[in-house]
Coordinates of C-alpha atoms and ligand atoms in Angstrom, one line a residue:
M124 CA 114.8 175.6 72.6
N125 CA 118.4 174.3 73.0
V126 CA 118.6 171.1 70.9
Q127 CA 121.6 168.8 71.5
R128 CA 123.6 168.5 68.4
T129 CA 125.1 165.1 67.4
A130 CA 128.0 164.1 65.1
L131 CA 128.7 160.7 63.7
V132 CA 132.4 160.1 63.1
T133 CA 133.2 156.8 61.2
G134 CA 136.6 155.1 62.1
A135 CA 136.5 156.9 65.4
N136 CA 138.0 154.2 67.7
K137 CA 141.6 155.7 67.1
G138 CA 143.8 158.1 65.4
I139 CA 142.5 161.2 63.7
G140 CA 138.8 160.0 64.0
L141 CA 139.0 159.5 67.8
E142 CA 140.6 163.0 68.1
T143 CA 138.0 164.6 65.8
A144 CA 135.2 163.1 68.1
R145 CA 137.0 164.4 71.1
Q146 CA 137.2 167.9 69.7
L147 CA 133.6 167.9 68.6
G148 CA 132.6 166.6 72.1
R149 CA 134.5 169.5 73.6
A150 CA 132.5 171.7 71.4
S151 CA 129.4 170.4 73.3
M152 CA 128.3 167.9 70.6
T153 CA 127.1 164.4 71.4
V154 CA 129.5 162.2 69.4
L155 CA 128.7 158.8 68.0
I156 CA 131.9 156.7 67.8
G157 CA 131.6 154.7 64.6
A158 CA 133.7 151.6 64.8
R159 CA 133.7 148.2 63.2
D160 CA 135.0 146.4 66.3
E161 CA 132.8 146.5 69.3
E162 CA 135.5 146.3 71.9
R163 CA 137.7 149.0 70.3
G164 CA 134.7 151.3 69.7
A165 CA 133.3 150.9 73.2
R166 CA 136.6 151.4 74.8
A167 CA 137.2 154.6 72.8
A168 CA 133.7 155.9 73.7
A169 CA 134.2 155.1 77.3
A170 CA 137.6 157.0 77.3
L171 CA 135.9 160.1 76.0
R172 CA 133.0 159.8 78.6
R173 CA 135.7 159.8 81.3
E174 CA 136.8 163.3 79.9
G175 CA 133.3 164.5 80.3
I176 CA 132.2 164.1 76.6
D177 CA 128.8 162.6 75.7
A178 CA 130.3 159.9 73.6
R179 CA 128.4 156.7 72.5
F180 CA 129.7 153.7 70.5
I181 CA 127.9 152.8 67.3
A182 CA 128.6 149.5 65.5
L183 CA 129.6 150.6 61.9
D184 CA 131.7 148.7 59.4
V185 CA 131.5 151.2 56.6
T186 CA 132.0 148.5 53.9
D187 CA 129.1 146.3 55.1
A188 CA 125.7 147.3 53.8
A189 CA 123.8 145.6 56.6
S190 CA 126.0 147.3 59.3
V191 CA 125.4 150.7 57.7
A192 CA 121.6 150.1 57.6
E193 CA 121.6 149.0 61.2
A194 CA 123.6 152.1 62.2
H195 CA 121.0 154.3 60.4
R196 CA 118.1 152.5 62.2
T197 CA 119.8 152.9 65.5
I198 CA 120.3 156.6 65.1
E199 CA 116.8 157.1 63.7
R200 CA 115.4 155.4 66.8
D201 CA 117.6 157.0 69.4
L202 CA 118.0 160.5 68.1
G203 CA 115.8 161.0 65.0
R204 CA 118.4 163.2 63.2
L205 CA 122.1 163.9 62.7
D206 CA 123.8 167.3 62.5
V207 CA 127.3 166.3 61.4
L208 CA 128.8 163.3 59.5
V209 CA 132.5 162.9 59.3
N210 CA 133.4 160.2 56.7
N211 CA 136.9 159.6 58.4
A212 CA 137.4 155.7 58.1
G213 CA 140.2 155.0 55.7
I214 CA 143.0 152.7 54.7
L215 CA 146.3 153.1 53.1
L216 CA 147.4 150.0 51.2
G217 CA 149.3 149.2 48.0
R218 CA 152.3 151.4 47.8
S219 CA 153.7 149.7 44.8
T220 CA 154.5 151.8 41.7
P221 CA 151.7 152.2 39.1
S222 CA 153.2 149.5 36.8
A223 CA 153.3 146.9 39.7
T224 CA 149.9 147.8 41.1
R225 CA 147.5 144.9 41.8
L226 CA 144.0 145.5 41.1
D227 CA 142.6 143.7 44.1
E228 CA 144.5 146.3 46.2
V229 CA 143.0 149.2 44.4
R230 CA 139.5 147.7 44.7
H231 CA 140.0 147.1 48.5
V232 CA 141.1 150.8 49.1
F233 CA 138.3 152.2 46.9
E234 CA 135.8 150.1 48.9
V235 CA 136.7 151.8 52.1
N236 CA 137.9 155.2 51.1
V237 CA 135.3 156.0 48.3
F238 CA 132.5 153.5 48.0
A239 CA 131.8 153.4 51.7
A240 CA 131.8 157.2 52.0
I241 CA 129.0 157.3 49.4
A242 CA 127.1 154.4 51.1
V243 CA 127.3 155.9 54.5
T244 CA 126.5 159.5 53.3
N245 CA 123.4 158.2 51.4
A246 CA 122.3 156.1 54.4
M247 CA 122.5 159.1 56.7
L248 CA 121.2 161.8 54.5
P249 CA 117.6 161.4 55.6
L250 CA 118.7 162.0 59.1
L251 CA 121.1 164.8 58.1
R252 CA 118.3 166.6 56.2
R253 CA 116.4 167.0 59.4
A254 CA 119.1 169.0 61.1
S255 CA 118.5 172.7 61.9
P256 CA 120.7 174.6 61.3
A257 CA 121.6 172.6 58.3
A258 CA 124.0 169.7 58.6
R259 CA 127.7 169.4 57.7
I260 CA 129.3 166.6 55.9
V261 CA 133.1 166.2 56.0
M262 CA 135.0 163.9 53.6
V263 CA 138.4 163.1 55.1
S264 CA 140.7 163.2 52.1
S265 CA 144.4 163.7 51.9
G266 CA 147.0 165.9 50.2
L267 CA 148.1 162.7 48.5
G268 CA 144.8 162.9 46.7
G269 CA 145.7 166.3 45.2
L270 CA 146.3 166.3 41.5
A271 CA 148.1 169.7 41.8
N272 CA 150.5 168.3 44.3
H273 CA 151.5 165.3 42.3
G274 CA 152.1 167.6 39.3
D275 CA 154.6 169.6 41.3
P276 CA 158.0 167.9 41.4
A277 CA 159.0 170.2 44.3
W278 CA 156.1 169.0 46.5
E279 CA 157.6 167.4 49.7
Y280 CA 155.8 164.1 49.1
A281 CA 156.3 164.0 45.3
S282 CA 158.2 160.7 45.6
F283 CA 154.9 159.0 46.6
N284 CA 154.2 157.2 43.3
A285 CA 151.3 154.7 43.7
I286 CA 147.8 154.4 42.5
A287 CA 145.5 153.0 45.2
Y288 CA 145.5 155.6 47.9
P289 CA 146.1 158.8 46.0
A290 CA 143.5 157.8 43.3
S291 CA 140.9 156.9 46.0
K292 CA 141.3 160.4 47.6
A293 CA 141.2 162.1 44.3
A294 CA 138.0 160.3 43.7
L295 CA 136.7 161.2 47.2
N296 CA 137.3 164.9 46.4
M297 CA 135.1 164.6 43.3
V298 CA 132.5 162.8 45.3
T299 CA 132.6 165.7 47.7
V300 CA 132.0 168.4 44.8
Q301 CA 129.2 166.3 43.5
Y302 CA 127.3 166.1 46.9
A303 CA 128.0 169.7 47.5
K304 CA 126.3 170.7 44.2
E305 CA 123.2 168.6 44.9
L306 CA 122.8 169.7 48.6
A307 CA 123.5 173.4 48.1
P308 CA 119.8 174.3 48.1
T309 CA 119.4 172.6 51.4
G310 CA 122.0 174.5 53.2
I311 CA 123.9 171.2 53.9
K312 CA 127.7 171.9 53.4
V313 CA 129.9 169.3 52.1
N314 CA 133.7 169.7 52.2
A315 CA 136.9 167.7 52.0
A316 CA 139.5 167.9 54.7
D317 CA 143.3 167.3 54.4
P318 CA 144.5 166.4 57.9
G319 CA 148.2 166.8 56.9
Y320 CA 150.8 164.2 57.6
T321 CA 149.8 162.9 61.1
A322 CA 151.4 160.3 63.4
T323 CA 148.8 157.4 63.4
D324 CA 148.7 153.7 62.9
L325 CA 148.1 154.4 59.1
N326 CA 151.7 155.5 58.6
G327 CA 153.4 153.6 61.5
H328 CA 153.3 156.9 63.4
R329 CA 155.9 158.5 61.1
G330 CA 153.6 161.5 60.5
T331 CA 155.0 164.8 61.6
Q332 CA 151.8 166.2 63.2
T333 CA 150.0 165.2 66.4
V334 CA 146.5 163.9 66.1
E335 CA 145.3 167.1 67.7
E336 CA 146.7 169.0 64.7
G337 CA 145.5 166.4 62.2
A338 CA 141.9 166.6 63.4
R339 CA 141.7 170.4 63.1
A340 CA 140.6 170.5 59.4
S341 CA 137.8 168.1 60.0
V342 CA 136.6 169.8 63.1
R343 CA 136.7 173.2 61.5
L344 CA 134.5 171.9 58.6
A345 CA 132.1 170.2 60.9
L346 CA 131.4 173.4 62.7
L347 CA 131.2 175.7 59.9
D348 CA 128.7 178.5 60.3
D349 CA 126.0 179.5 57.6
A350 CA 128.5 181.7 55.9
G351 CA 131.0 178.9 55.5
P352 CA 132.0 177.4 52.1
T353 CA 130.7 174.2 50.5
G354 CA 132.3 172.0 47.8
G355 CA 135.9 172.9 48.8
F356 CA 139.1 171.2 50.0
F357 CA 140.7 172.5 53.1
D358 CA 143.5 171.8 55.5
A359 CA 143.6 173.4 59.0
R360 CA 144.8 176.8 57.7
G361 CA 142.4 177.2 54.7
P362 CA 141.8 176.1 51.1
V363 CA 144.3 173.7 49.4
P364 CA 144.6 172.9 45.7
W365 CA 142.7 170.0 44.3
Ligands
LIG531 N1 147.5 160.0 59.2 C1 147.7 160.7 58.1 O1 148.9 161.2 57.9 C2 146.6 161.1 57.2 C3 146.9 162.1 56.2 C4 145.9 162.4 55.4 C5 144.7 161.8 55.4 N2 144.4 160.8 56.4 C6 143.1 160.2 56.5 O2 142.6 160.3 57.8 C7 141.6 159.4 58.0 C8 141.9 158.7 59.4 O3 143.2 158.1 59.2 P1 144.2 157.9 60.6 O4 145.5 158.4 60.1 O5 143.6 158.3 61.8 O6 144.3 156.2 60.4 P2 144.2 155.1 61.5 O7 144.7 155.5 62.9 O8 144.5 153.8 60.9 O9 142.5 155.0 61.7 C9 141.7 154.6 60.6 C10 140.3 154.4 61.2 O10 139.5 153.8 60.1 C11 138.9 152.7 60.5 N3 138.4 151.8 59.4 C12 139.1 151.2 58.6 N4 138.3 150.3 57.8 C13 137.1 150.6 58.3 C14 135.8 149.9 58.1 N5 135.7 149.0 57.0 N6 134.8 150.2 58.8 C15 134.8 151.1 59.7 N7 136.0 151.7 60.1 C16 137.2 151.3 59.4 C17 139.9 152.0 61.4 O11 139.2 151.0 62.3 P3 140.1 149.7 62.9 O12 140.8 150.2 64.0 O13 139.0 148.8 63.1 O14 141.0 149.3 61.8 C18 140.3 153.2 62.2 O15 139.4 153.6 63.2 C19 141.7 158.4 56.8 O16 140.6 158.6 56.0 C20 143.0 158.7 56.2 O17 143.1 158.4 54.9 C21 145.4 160.5 57.3

C-alpha cells in the first residue's frame, strides 16, 4: 500500500521554512504549513498549491500551549499520524554584548528557539511514533550555536558576540542529542540542521545564500533513509562541529 507521507514545518509562512515545505512537497510529501498568522500561513499554503504541492495551512503559534494542543488535535483528526517534523520557527533578537544583555530578551529567544521546539516535539510525538517507516525530526539550529565556531578566532562570524541567539541554538543542539538518545530504539531519527547564512527577514536579507540553499540541510535530514545518522549536526554538505 502506498501511504501518503506528511511533514509539519513550523514557521513555514516565509523564509527557510516555506522553502523547506516547498522542497518536501516536491519530494511528494503532503506539507502542513505551520504559521501563527492565519492570513500569512494560508497565503503561503495557497502559493505552494498553485505549484502543484499538497500544502495545507495549520494554525500554530509554537509558544502558545493551546495553539500547539489544537494543532495536534487537528492532525490527529485529519491524518492520524505524522512522518516528519521540522522545528524551524525561530527568532534572532538581542545582539548586545554579553555584559549588556537583557534577561527578558534571552528569555524571549529561548521561548521560541528552545522551549517551543520541546513543546511541539512532545505534542507531536504520539503522531510521529505511528509513522512507518520511522519518523524524522529536524531541529533547525545555526552555526552561531556552534561552541567550536565561537572558540575559533578565524571563524568568519567570530565577531558575533552576543548571548541570546547563540546560546539558544547551542541549547537546541543539546535538546537534539537528548531526543535522539531516547528515540533511537524506535528508529525515529533526530538531527540538528545548520542552514548557513541565508537571505531572509531574520537578517534583513543580508545572508549570502538563497533560501533554496538554506533549506537543503533540513530537507536532507527530513528525508534520511534507515541507514542515516541520528543525534548529529549537519549543514547541506555533511557533519559540522557542535
Ligand atoms: N537566515 C539565516 O541565515 C539562518 C541561519 C541559521 C539558522 N537559521 C534558522 O532558520 C530558521 C528559519 O529562519 P529564517 O531565516 O527563515 O527566518 P524568517 O524568515 O524570519 O522566518 C522565521 C519563521 O519563524 C516564524 N515564527 C517566529 N516565531 C514564531 C512563533 N511563536 N510561532 C510560530 N512561528 C513563529 C515566523 O513567523 P512570522 O512570519 O509570523 O513572524 C517565520 O515564519 C530559524 O530557526 C533560524 O534561527 C536561519
